[in-house]
């Protein structure tokens, strides 16, 4: 069973996490993936990764729990910056963690 970290971001306090989280939980159930951590962040996706607590938490969880997959609903939930996306993807790849982007059905690493 693959170990998965869910990453969920919303931009404003008025928005809710539930929709993204429920969709990702369903994906994990269908794929027989075990959710080992869920990171929820409320911040603009345009902020630098270095300024985002959620990205810092994600990196710590990757280093501590050694998950197989980080799962998010869409790229914009991680970041809106191509450079920040590249840097995060490189960090995950360097740690042998696949990024799964649900709306694209895309894994950055495969078995």
PDB file of N, CA, C and O in Angstrom, residues 2 4 12-13 18 25 30 49 58 61 66 68 73 79 84 87 95 102-103 107 111:
ATOM      1  N   UNK A   2       0.617   2.145  -0.902  1.00  0.00           N
ATOM      2  CA  UNK A   2       1.398   3.367  -1.019  1.00  0.00           C
ATOM      3  C   UNK A   2       0.974   4.364   0.061  1.00  0.00           C
ATOM      4  O   UNK A   2      -0.202   4.513   0.359  1.00  0.00           O
ATOM      5  N   UNK A   4       0.535   8.162   1.278  1.00  0.00           N
ATOM      6  CA  UNK A   4       0.198   9.392   0.571  1.00  0.00           C
ATOM      7  C   UNK A   4       0.055  10.561   1.542  1.00  0.00           C
ATOM      8  O   UNK A   4      -0.492  10.409   2.634  1.00  0.00           O
ATOM      9  N   UNK A  12      -8.710  31.870   0.468  1.00  0.00           N
ATOM     10  CA  UNK A  12      -9.348  32.765   1.427  1.00  0.00           C
ATOM     11  C   UNK A  12      -9.990  31.971   2.561  1.00  0.00           C
ATOM     12  O   UNK A  12     -10.302  30.784   2.417  1.00  0.00           O
ATOM     13  N   UNK A  13     -10.212  32.658   3.658  1.00  0.00           N
ATOM     14  CA  UNK A  13     -10.851  32.032   4.821  1.00  0.00           C
ATOM     15  C   UNK A  13     -12.284  31.614   4.489  1.00  0.00           C
ATOM     16  O   UNK A  13     -12.776  30.616   5.009  1.00  0.00           O
ATOM     17  N   UNK A  18     -13.194  21.191   2.295  1.00  0.00           N
ATOM     18  CA  UNK A  18     -13.929  19.936   2.192  1.00  0.00           C
ATOM     19  C   UNK A  18     -13.999  19.356   0.790  1.00  0.00           C
ATOM     20  O   UNK A  18     -13.798  18.153   0.604  1.00  0.00           O
ATOM     21  N   UNK A  25      -9.592  12.086  -0.988  1.00  0.00           N
ATOM     22  CA  UNK A  25      -9.820  10.881  -0.181  1.00  0.00           C
ATOM     23  C   UNK A  25     -10.421   9.783  -1.054  1.00  0.00           C
ATOM     24  O   UNK A  25     -10.012   8.615  -0.969  1.00  0.00           O
ATOM     25  N   UNK A  30      -9.903   4.567  -3.975  1.00  0.00           N
ATOM     26  CA  UNK A  30      -9.968   3.818  -5.233  1.00  0.00           C
ATOM     27  C   UNK A  30      -8.638   3.176  -5.596  1.00  0.00           C
ATOM     28  O   UNK A  30      -8.601   2.132  -6.245  1.00  0.00           O
ATOM     29  N   UNK A  49       7.312  30.033  -2.228  1.00  0.00           N
ATOM     30  CA  UNK A  49       7.348  28.810  -1.423  1.00  0.00           C
ATOM     31  C   UNK A  49       8.008  29.049  -0.076  1.00  0.00           C
ATOM     32  O   UNK A  49       7.594  28.498   0.942  1.00  0.00           O
ATOM     33  N   UNK A  58       4.996  20.487   4.227  1.00  0.00           N
ATOM     34  CA  UNK A  58       5.077  19.410   3.241  1.00  0.00           C
ATOM     35  C   UNK A  58       6.500  18.868   3.153  1.00  0.00           C
ATOM     36  O   UNK A  58       6.715  17.656   3.173  1.00  0.00           O
ATOM     37  N   UNK A  61       7.276  16.815   6.247  1.00  0.00           N
ATOM     38  CA  UNK A  61       6.569  15.531   6.228  1.00  0.00           C
ATOM     39  C   UNK A  61       7.247  14.570   5.253  1.00  0.00           C
ATOM     40  O   UNK A  61       7.412  13.381   5.549  1.00  0.00           O
ATOM     41  N   UNK A  66       8.591   9.884   4.710  1.00  0.00           N
ATOM     42  CA  UNK A  66       8.992   9.196   3.470  1.00  0.00           C
ATOM     43  C   UNK A  66       7.798   8.623   2.708  1.00  0.00           C
ATOM     44  O   UNK A  66       7.737   7.423   2.419  1.00  0.00           O
ATOM     45  N   UNK A  68       5.202   7.829  -0.454  1.00  0.00           N
ATOM     46  CA  UNK A  68       5.416   7.467  -1.853  1.00  0.00           C
ATOM     47  C   UNK A  68       4.874   8.553  -2.791  1.00  0.00           C
ATOM     48  O   UNK A  68       5.406   8.757  -3.878  1.00  0.00           O
ATOM     49  N   UNK A  73      -5.152  18.346  -5.852  1.00  0.00           N
ATOM     50  CA  UNK A  73      -6.237  18.358  -6.826  1.00  0.00           C
ATOM     51  C   UNK A  73      -5.777  18.896  -8.175  1.00  0.00           C
ATOM     52  O   UNK A  73      -6.065  18.336  -9.214  1.00  0.00           O
ATOM     53  N   UNK A  79       0.955  25.843  -6.353  1.00  0.00           N
ATOM     54  CA  UNK A  79       1.532  27.147  -6.624  1.00  0.00           C
ATOM     55  C   UNK A  79       1.008  27.665  -7.947  1.00  0.00           C
ATOM     56  O   UNK A  79       0.511  26.896  -8.770  1.00  0.00           O
ATOM     57  N   UNK A  84       8.370  27.997  -8.884  1.00  0.00           N
ATOM     58  CA  UNK A  84       8.085  27.357  -7.601  1.00  0.00           C
ATOM     59  C   UNK A  84       7.605  25.919  -7.809  1.00  0.00           C
ATOM     60  O   UNK A  84       7.968  25.020  -7.042  1.00  0.00           O
ATOM     61  N   UNK A  87      10.686  23.853  -8.611  1.00  0.00           N
ATOM     62  CA  UNK A  87      11.511  23.639  -7.420  1.00  0.00           C
ATOM     63  C   UNK A  87      10.892  22.597  -6.492  1.00  0.00           C
ATOM     64  O   UNK A  87      11.594  21.724  -5.972  1.00  0.00           O
ATOM     65  N   UNK A  95      13.706  13.201  -3.441  1.00  0.00           N
ATOM     66  CA  UNK A  95      13.363  12.357  -2.298  1.00  0.00           C
ATOM     67  C   UNK A  95      12.525  11.144  -2.695  1.00  0.00           C
ATOM     68  O   UNK A  95      11.906  10.510  -1.846  1.00  0.00           O
ATOM     69  N   UNK A 102      -4.422  15.258  -9.490  1.00  0.00           N
ATOM     70  CA  UNK A 102      -5.658  14.542  -9.791  1.00  0.00           C
ATOM     71  C   UNK A 102      -6.337  15.004 -11.065  1.00  0.00           C
ATOM     72  O   UNK A 102      -6.702  14.181 -11.897  1.00  0.00           O
ATOM     73  N   UNK A 103      -6.526  16.293 -11.259  1.00  0.00           N
ATOM     74  CA  UNK A 103      -7.322  16.720 -12.413  1.00  0.00           C
ATOM     75  C   UNK A 103      -6.635  16.424 -13.727  1.00  0.00           C
ATOM     76  O   UNK A 103      -7.271  16.414 -14.785  1.00  0.00           O
ATOM     77  N   UNK A 107       1.212  11.511 -12.717  1.00  0.00           N
ATOM     78  CA  UNK A 107       2.239  11.187 -11.739  1.00  0.00           C
ATOM     79  C   UNK A 107       3.568  11.697 -12.274  1.00  0.00           C
ATOM     80  O   UNK A 107       3.886  11.487 -13.455  1.00  0.00           O
ATOM     81  N   UNK A 111       6.322   3.682 -11.239  1.00  0.00           N
ATOM     82  CA  UNK A 111       7.003   2.498 -10.714  1.00  0.00           C
ATOM     83  C   UNK A 111       8.026   1.994 -11.702  1.00  0.00           C
ATOM     84  O   UNK A 111       9.029   1.484 -11.398  1.00  0.00           O
TER      85      UNK A 111
END
